[in-house]
mmCIF file of N, CA and C in Angstrom:
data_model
loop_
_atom_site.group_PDB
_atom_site.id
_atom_site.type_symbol
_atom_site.label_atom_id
_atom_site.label_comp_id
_atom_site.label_asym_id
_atom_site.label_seq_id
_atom_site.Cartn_x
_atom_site.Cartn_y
_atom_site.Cartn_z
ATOM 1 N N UNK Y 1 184.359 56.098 89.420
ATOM 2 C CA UNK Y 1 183.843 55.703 90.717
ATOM 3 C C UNK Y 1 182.534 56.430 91.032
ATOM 4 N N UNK Y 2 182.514 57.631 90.665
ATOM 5 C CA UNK Y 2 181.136 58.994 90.846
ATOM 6 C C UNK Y 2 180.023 58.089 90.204
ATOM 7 N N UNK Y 3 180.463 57.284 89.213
ATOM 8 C CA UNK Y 3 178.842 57.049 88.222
ATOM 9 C C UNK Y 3 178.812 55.387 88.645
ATOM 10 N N UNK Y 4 179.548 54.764 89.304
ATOM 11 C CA UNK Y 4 179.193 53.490 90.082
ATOM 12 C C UNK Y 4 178.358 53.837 91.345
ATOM 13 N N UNK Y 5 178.822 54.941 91.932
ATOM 14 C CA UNK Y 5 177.910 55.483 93.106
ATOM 15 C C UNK Y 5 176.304 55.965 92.504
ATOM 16 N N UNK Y 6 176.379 56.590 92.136
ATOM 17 C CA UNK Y 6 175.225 57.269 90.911
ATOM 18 C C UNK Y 6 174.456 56.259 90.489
ATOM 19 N N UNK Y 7 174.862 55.133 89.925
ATOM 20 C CA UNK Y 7 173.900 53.621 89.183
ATOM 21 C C UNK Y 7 173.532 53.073 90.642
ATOM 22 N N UNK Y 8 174.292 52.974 91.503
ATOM 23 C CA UNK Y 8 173.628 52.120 93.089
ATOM 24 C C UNK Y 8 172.971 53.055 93.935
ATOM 25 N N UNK Y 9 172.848 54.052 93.368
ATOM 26 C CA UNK Y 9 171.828 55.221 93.821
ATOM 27 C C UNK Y 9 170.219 54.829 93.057
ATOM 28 N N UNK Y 10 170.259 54.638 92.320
ATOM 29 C CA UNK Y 10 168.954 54.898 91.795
ATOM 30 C C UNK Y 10 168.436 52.913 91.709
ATOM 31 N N UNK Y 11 169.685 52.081 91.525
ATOM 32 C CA UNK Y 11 168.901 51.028 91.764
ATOM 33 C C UNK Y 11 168.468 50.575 92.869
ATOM 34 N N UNK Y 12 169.152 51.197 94.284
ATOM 35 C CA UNK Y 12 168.470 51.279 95.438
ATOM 36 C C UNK Y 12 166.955 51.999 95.282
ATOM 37 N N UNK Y 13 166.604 52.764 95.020
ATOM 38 C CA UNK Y 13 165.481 53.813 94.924
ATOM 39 C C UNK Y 13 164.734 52.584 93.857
ATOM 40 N N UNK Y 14 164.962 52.244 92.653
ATOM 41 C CA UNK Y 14 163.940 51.664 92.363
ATOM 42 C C UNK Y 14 163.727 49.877 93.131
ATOM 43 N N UNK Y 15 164.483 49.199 94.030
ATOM 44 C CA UNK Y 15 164.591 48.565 95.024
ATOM 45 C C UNK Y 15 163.809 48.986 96.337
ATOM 46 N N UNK Y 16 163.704 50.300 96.472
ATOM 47 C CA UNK Y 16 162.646 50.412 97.840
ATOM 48 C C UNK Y 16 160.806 50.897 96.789
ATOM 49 N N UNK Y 17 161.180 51.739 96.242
ATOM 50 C CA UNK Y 17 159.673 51.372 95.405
ATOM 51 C C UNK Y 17 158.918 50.098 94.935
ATOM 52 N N UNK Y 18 159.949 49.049 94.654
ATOM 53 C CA UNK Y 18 159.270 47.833 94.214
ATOM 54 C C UNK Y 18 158.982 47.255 95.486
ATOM 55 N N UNK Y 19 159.365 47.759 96.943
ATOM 56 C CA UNK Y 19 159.085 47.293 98.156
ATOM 57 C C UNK Y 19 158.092 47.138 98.699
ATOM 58 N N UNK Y 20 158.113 49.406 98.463
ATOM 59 C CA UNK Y 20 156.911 49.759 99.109
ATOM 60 C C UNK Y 20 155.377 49.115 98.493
ATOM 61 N N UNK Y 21 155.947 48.597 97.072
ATOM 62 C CA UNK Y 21 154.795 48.252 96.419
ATOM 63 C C UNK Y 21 154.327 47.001 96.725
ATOM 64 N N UNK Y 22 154.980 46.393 97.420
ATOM 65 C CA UNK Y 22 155.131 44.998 97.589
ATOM 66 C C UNK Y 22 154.044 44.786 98.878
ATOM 67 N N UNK Y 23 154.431 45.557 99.466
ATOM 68 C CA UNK Y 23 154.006 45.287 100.923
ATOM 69 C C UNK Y 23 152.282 45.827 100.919
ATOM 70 N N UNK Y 24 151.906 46.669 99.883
ATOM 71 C CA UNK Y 24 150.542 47.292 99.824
ATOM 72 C C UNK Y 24 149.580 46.200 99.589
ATOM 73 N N UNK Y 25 148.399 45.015 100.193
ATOM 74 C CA UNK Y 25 148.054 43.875 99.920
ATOM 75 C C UNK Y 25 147.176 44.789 98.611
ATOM 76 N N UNK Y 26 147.598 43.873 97.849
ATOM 77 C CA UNK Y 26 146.135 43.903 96.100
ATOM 78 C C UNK Y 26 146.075 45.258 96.161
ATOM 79 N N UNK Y 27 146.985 46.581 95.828
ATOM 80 C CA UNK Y 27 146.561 48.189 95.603
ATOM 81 C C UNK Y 27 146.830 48.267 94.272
ATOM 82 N N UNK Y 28 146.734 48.510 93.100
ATOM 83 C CA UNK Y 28 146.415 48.901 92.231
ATOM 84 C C UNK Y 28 147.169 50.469 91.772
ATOM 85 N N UNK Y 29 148.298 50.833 90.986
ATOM 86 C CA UNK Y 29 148.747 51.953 91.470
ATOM 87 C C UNK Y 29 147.676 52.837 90.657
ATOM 88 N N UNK Y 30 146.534 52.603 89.741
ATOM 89 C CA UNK Y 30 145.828 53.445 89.217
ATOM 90 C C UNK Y 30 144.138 53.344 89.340
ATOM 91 N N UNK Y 31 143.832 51.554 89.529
ATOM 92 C CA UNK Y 31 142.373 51.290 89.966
ATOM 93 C C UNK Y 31 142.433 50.233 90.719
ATOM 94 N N UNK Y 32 141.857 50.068 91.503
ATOM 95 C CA UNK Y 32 141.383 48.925 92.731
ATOM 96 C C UNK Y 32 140.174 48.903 92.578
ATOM 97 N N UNK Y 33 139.470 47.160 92.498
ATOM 98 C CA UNK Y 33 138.670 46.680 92.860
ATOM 99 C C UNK Y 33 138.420 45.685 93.287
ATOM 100 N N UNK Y 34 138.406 45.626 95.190
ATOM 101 C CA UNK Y 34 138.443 44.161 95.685
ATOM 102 C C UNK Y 34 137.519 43.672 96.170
ATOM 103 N N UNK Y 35 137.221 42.424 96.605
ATOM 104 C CA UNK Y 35 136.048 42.142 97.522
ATOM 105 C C UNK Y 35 136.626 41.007 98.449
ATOM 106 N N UNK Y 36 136.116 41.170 99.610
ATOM 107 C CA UNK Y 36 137.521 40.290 100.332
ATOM 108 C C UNK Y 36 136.267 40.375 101.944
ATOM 109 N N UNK Y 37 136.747 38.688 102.328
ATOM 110 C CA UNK Y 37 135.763 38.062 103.743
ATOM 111 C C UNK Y 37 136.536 39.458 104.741
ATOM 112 N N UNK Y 38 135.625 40.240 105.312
ATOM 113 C CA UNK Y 38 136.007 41.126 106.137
ATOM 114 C C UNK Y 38 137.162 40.555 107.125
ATOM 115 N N UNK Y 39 137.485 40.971 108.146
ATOM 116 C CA UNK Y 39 138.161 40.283 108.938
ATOM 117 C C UNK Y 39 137.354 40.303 110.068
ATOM 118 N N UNK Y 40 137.860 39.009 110.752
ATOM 119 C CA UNK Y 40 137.167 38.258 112.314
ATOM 120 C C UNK Y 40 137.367 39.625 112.783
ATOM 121 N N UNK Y 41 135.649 39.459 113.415
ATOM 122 C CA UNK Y 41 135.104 40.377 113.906
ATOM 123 C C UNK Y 41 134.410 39.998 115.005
ATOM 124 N N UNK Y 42 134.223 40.648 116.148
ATOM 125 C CA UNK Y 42 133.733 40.141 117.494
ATOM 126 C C UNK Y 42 132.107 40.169 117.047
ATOM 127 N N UNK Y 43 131.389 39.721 116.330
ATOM 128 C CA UNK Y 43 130.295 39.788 115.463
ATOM 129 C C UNK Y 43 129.591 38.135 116.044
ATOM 130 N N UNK Y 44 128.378 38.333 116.490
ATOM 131 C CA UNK Y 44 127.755 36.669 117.117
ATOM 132 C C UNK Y 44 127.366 36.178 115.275
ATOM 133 N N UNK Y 45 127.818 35.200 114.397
ATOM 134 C CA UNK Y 45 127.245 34.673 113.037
ATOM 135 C C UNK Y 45 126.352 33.492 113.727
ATOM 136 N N UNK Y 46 124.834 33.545 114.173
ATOM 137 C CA UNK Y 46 124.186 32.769 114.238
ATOM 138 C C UNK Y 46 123.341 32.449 113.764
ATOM 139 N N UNK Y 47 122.983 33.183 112.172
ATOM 140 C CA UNK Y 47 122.092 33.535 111.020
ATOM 141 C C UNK Y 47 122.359 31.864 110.794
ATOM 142 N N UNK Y 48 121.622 30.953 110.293
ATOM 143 C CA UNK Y 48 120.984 29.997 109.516
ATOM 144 C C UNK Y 48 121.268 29.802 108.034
ATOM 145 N N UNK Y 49 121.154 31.513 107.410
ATOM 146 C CA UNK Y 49 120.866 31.729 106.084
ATOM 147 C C UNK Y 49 121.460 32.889 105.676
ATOM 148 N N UNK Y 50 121.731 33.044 104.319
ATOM 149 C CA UNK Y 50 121.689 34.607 103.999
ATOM 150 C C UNK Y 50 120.730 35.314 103.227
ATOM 151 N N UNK Y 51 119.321 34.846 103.652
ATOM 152 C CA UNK Y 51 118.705 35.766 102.642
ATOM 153 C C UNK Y 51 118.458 37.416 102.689
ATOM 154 N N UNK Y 52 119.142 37.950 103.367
ATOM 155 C CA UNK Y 52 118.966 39.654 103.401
ATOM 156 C C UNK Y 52 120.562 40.116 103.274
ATOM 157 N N UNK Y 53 120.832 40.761 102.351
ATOM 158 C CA UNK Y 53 122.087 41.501 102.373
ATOM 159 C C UNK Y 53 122.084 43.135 102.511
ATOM 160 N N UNK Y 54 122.690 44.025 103.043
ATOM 161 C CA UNK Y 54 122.682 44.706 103.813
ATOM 162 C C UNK Y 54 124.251 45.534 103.637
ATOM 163 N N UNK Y 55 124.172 46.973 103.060
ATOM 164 C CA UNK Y 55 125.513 47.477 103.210
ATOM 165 C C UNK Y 55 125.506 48.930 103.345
ATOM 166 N N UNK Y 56 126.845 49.541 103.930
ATOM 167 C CA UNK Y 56 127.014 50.453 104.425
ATOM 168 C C UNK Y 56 128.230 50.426 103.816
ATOM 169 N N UNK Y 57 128.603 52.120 103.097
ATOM 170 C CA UNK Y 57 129.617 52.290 102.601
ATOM 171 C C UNK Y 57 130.645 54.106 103.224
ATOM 172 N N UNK Y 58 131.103 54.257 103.052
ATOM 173 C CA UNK Y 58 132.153 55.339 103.409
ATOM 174 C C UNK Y 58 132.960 55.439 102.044
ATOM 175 N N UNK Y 59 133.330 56.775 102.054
ATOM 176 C CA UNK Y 59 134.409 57.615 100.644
ATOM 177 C C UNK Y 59 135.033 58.222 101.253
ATOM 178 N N UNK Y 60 136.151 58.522 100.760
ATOM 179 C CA UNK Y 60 137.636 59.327 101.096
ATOM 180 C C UNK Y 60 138.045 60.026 99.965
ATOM 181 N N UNK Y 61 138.112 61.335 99.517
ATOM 182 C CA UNK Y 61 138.486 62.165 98.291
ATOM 183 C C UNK Y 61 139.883 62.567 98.901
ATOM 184 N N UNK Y 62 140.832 62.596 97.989
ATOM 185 C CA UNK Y 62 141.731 63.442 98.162
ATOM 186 C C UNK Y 62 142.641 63.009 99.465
ATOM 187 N N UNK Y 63 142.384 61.988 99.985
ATOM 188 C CA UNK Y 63 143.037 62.033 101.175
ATOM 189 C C UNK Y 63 142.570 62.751 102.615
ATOM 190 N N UNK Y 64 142.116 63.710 102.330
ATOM 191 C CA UNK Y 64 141.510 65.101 103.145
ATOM 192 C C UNK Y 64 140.241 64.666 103.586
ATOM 193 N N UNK Y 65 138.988 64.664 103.025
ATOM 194 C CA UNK Y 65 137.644 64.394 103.144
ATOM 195 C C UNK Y 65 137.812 63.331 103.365
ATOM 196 N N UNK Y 66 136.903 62.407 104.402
ATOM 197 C CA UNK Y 66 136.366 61.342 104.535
ATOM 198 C C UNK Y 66 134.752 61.036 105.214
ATOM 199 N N UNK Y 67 133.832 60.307 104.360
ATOM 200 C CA UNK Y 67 132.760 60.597 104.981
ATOM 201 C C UNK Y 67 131.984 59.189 104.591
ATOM 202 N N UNK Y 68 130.932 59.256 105.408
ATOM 203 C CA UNK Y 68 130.031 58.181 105.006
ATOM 204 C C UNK Y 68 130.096 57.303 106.576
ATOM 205 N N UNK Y 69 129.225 56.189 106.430
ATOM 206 C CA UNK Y 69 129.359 55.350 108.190
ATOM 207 C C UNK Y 69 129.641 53.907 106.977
ATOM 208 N N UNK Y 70 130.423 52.874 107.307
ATOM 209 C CA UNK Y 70 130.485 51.840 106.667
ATOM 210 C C UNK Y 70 130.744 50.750 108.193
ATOM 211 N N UNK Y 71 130.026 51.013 108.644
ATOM 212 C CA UNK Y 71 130.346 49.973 109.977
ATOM 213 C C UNK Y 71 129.069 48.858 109.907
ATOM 214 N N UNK Y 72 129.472 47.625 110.415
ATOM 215 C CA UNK Y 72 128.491 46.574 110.512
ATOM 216 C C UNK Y 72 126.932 47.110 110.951
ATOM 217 N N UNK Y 73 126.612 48.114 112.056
ATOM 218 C CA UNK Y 73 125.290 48.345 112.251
ATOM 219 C C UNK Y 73 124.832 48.852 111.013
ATOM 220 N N UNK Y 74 125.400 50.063 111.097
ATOM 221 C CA UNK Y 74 124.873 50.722 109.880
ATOM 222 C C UNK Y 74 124.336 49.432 108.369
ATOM 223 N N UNK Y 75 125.184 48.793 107.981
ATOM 224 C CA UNK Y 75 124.954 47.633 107.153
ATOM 225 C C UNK Y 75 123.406 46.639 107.357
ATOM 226 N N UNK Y 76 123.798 46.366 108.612
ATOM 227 C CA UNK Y 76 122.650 45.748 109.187
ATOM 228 C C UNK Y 76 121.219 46.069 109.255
ATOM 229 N N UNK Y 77 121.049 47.434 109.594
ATOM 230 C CA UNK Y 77 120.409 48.133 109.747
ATOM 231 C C UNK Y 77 119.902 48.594 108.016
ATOM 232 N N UNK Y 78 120.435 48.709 107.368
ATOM 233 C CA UNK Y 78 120.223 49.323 105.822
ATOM 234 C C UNK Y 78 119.589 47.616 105.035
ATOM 235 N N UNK Y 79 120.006 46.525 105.447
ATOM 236 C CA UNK Y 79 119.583 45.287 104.942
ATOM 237 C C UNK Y 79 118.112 45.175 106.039
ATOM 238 N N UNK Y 80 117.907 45.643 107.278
ATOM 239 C CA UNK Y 80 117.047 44.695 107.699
ATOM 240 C C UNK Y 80 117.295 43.257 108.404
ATOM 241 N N UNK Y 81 118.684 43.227 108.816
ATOM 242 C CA UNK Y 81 119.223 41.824 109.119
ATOM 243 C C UNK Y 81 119.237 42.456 110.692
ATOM 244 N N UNK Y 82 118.561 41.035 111.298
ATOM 245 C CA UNK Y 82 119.067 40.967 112.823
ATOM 246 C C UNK Y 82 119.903 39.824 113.207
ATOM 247 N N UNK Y 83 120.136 38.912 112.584
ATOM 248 C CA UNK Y 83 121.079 37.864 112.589
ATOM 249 C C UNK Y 83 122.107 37.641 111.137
ATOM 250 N N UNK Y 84 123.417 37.974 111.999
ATOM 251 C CA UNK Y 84 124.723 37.776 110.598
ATOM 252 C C UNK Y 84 125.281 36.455 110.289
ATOM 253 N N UNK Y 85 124.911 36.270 108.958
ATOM 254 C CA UNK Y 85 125.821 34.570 108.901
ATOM 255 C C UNK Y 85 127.473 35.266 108.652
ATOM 256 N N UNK Y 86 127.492 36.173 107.928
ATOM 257 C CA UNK Y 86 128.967 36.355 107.425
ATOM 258 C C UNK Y 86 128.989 37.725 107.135
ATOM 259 N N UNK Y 87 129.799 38.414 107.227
ATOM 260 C CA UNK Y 87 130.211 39.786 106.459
ATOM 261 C C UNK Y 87 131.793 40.397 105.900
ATOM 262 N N UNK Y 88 131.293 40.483 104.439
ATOM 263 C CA UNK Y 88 132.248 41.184 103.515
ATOM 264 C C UNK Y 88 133.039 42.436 103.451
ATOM 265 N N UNK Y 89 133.952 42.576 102.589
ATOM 266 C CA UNK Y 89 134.386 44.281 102.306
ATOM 267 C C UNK Y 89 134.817 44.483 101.092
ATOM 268 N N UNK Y 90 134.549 45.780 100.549
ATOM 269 C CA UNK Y 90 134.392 45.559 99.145
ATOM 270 C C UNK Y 90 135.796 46.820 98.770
ATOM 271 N N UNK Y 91 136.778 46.792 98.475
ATOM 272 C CA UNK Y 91 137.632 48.748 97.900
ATOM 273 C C UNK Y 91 137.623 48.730 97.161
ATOM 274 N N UNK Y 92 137.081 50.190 96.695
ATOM 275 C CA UNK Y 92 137.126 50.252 95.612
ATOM 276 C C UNK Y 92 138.228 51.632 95.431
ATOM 277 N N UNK Y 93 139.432 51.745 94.908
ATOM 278 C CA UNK Y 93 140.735 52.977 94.770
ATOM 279 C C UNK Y 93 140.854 53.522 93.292
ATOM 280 N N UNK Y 94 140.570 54.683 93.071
ATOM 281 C CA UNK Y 94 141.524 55.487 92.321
ATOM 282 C C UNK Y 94 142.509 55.952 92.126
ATOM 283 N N UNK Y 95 144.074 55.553 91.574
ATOM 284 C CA UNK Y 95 144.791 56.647 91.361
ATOM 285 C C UNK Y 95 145.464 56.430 92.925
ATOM 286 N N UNK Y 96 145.732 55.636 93.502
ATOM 287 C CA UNK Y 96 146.054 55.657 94.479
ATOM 288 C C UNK Y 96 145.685 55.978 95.969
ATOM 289 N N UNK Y 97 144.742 55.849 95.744
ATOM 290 C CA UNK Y 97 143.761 56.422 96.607
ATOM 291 C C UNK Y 97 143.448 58.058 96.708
ATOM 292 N N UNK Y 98 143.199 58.709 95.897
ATOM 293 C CA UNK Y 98 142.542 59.829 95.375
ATOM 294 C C UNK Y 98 141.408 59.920 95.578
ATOM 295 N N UNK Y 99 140.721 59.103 95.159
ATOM 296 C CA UNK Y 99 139.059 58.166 95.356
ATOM 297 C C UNK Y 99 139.043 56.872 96.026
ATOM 298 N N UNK Y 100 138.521 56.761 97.205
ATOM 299 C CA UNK Y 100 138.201 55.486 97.824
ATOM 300 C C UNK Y 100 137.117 55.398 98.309
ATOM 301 N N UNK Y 101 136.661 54.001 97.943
ATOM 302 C CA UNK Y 101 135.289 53.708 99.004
ATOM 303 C C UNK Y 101 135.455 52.417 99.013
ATOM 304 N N UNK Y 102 134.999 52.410 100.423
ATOM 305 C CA UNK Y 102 135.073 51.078 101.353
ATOM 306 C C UNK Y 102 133.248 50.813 101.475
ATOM 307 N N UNK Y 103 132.998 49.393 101.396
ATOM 308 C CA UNK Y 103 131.627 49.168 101.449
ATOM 309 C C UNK Y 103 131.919 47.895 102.466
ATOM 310 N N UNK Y 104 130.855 47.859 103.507
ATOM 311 C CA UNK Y 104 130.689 46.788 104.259
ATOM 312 C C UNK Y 104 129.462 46.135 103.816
ATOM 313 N N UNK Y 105 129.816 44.541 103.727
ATOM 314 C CA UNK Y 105 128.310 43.763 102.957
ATOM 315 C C UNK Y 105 127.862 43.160 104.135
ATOM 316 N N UNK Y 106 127.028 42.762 104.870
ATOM 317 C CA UNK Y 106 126.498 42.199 105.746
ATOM 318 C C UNK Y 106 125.535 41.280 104.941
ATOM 319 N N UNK Y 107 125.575 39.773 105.163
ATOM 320 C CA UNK Y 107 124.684 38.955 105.022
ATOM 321 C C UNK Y 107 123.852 38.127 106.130
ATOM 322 N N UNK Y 108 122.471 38.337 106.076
ATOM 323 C CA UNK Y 108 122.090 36.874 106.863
ATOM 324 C C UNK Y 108 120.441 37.247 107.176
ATOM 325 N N UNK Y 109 119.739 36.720 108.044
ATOM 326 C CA UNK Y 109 118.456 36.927 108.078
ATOM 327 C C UNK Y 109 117.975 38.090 109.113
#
């Protein structure tokens, strides 16, 4: 009975790991690299075009450190864009996030 308890011990445990893994959208448990339509953003897209692209990125070491500005101005501002048709996001993860950087793409004129 001890080692029926013991086997539904650990297939529970590998049952909530395949969970937790489940639920992480596109993580990578050793490298990530995504690029993905940012999300709706209170952002006016009345750009015409995209000919200026424009990005701002941020890093996270260790969990601990986090630095960099990756926000739409900043983006904007680094392209030269005063009108946005659309804007991106790019992760890039190590190792579980050990190493991360997030890049915001801003497109438009």
């Amino acid at each position: 009975m001890k080692e029926v308890i013991e086997m539904n011990k650990e297939k529970f445990k590998i049952i909530i790991v395949i969970f937790i893994f489940s639920i992480i959208p596109a993580c990578g448990l050793v490298y990530t690299n995504i690029k993905t339509p940012a999300p709706t953003l209170a952002i006016q897209t009345n750009a015409e075009n995209q000919s200026k692209i424009g990005k701002a990125s941020c890093t996270s070491y260790v969990w601990i450190i986090g630095i960099g500005d990756c926000s739409v101005t900043e983006a904007m501002k680094n392209g030269e864009i005063k009108k946005v048709h659309h804007v991106d996001a790019e992760v890039k993860s190590i190792l579980l996030g050990i190493y991360e950087r997030y890049t915001t793409v801003v497109y438009g004129e």
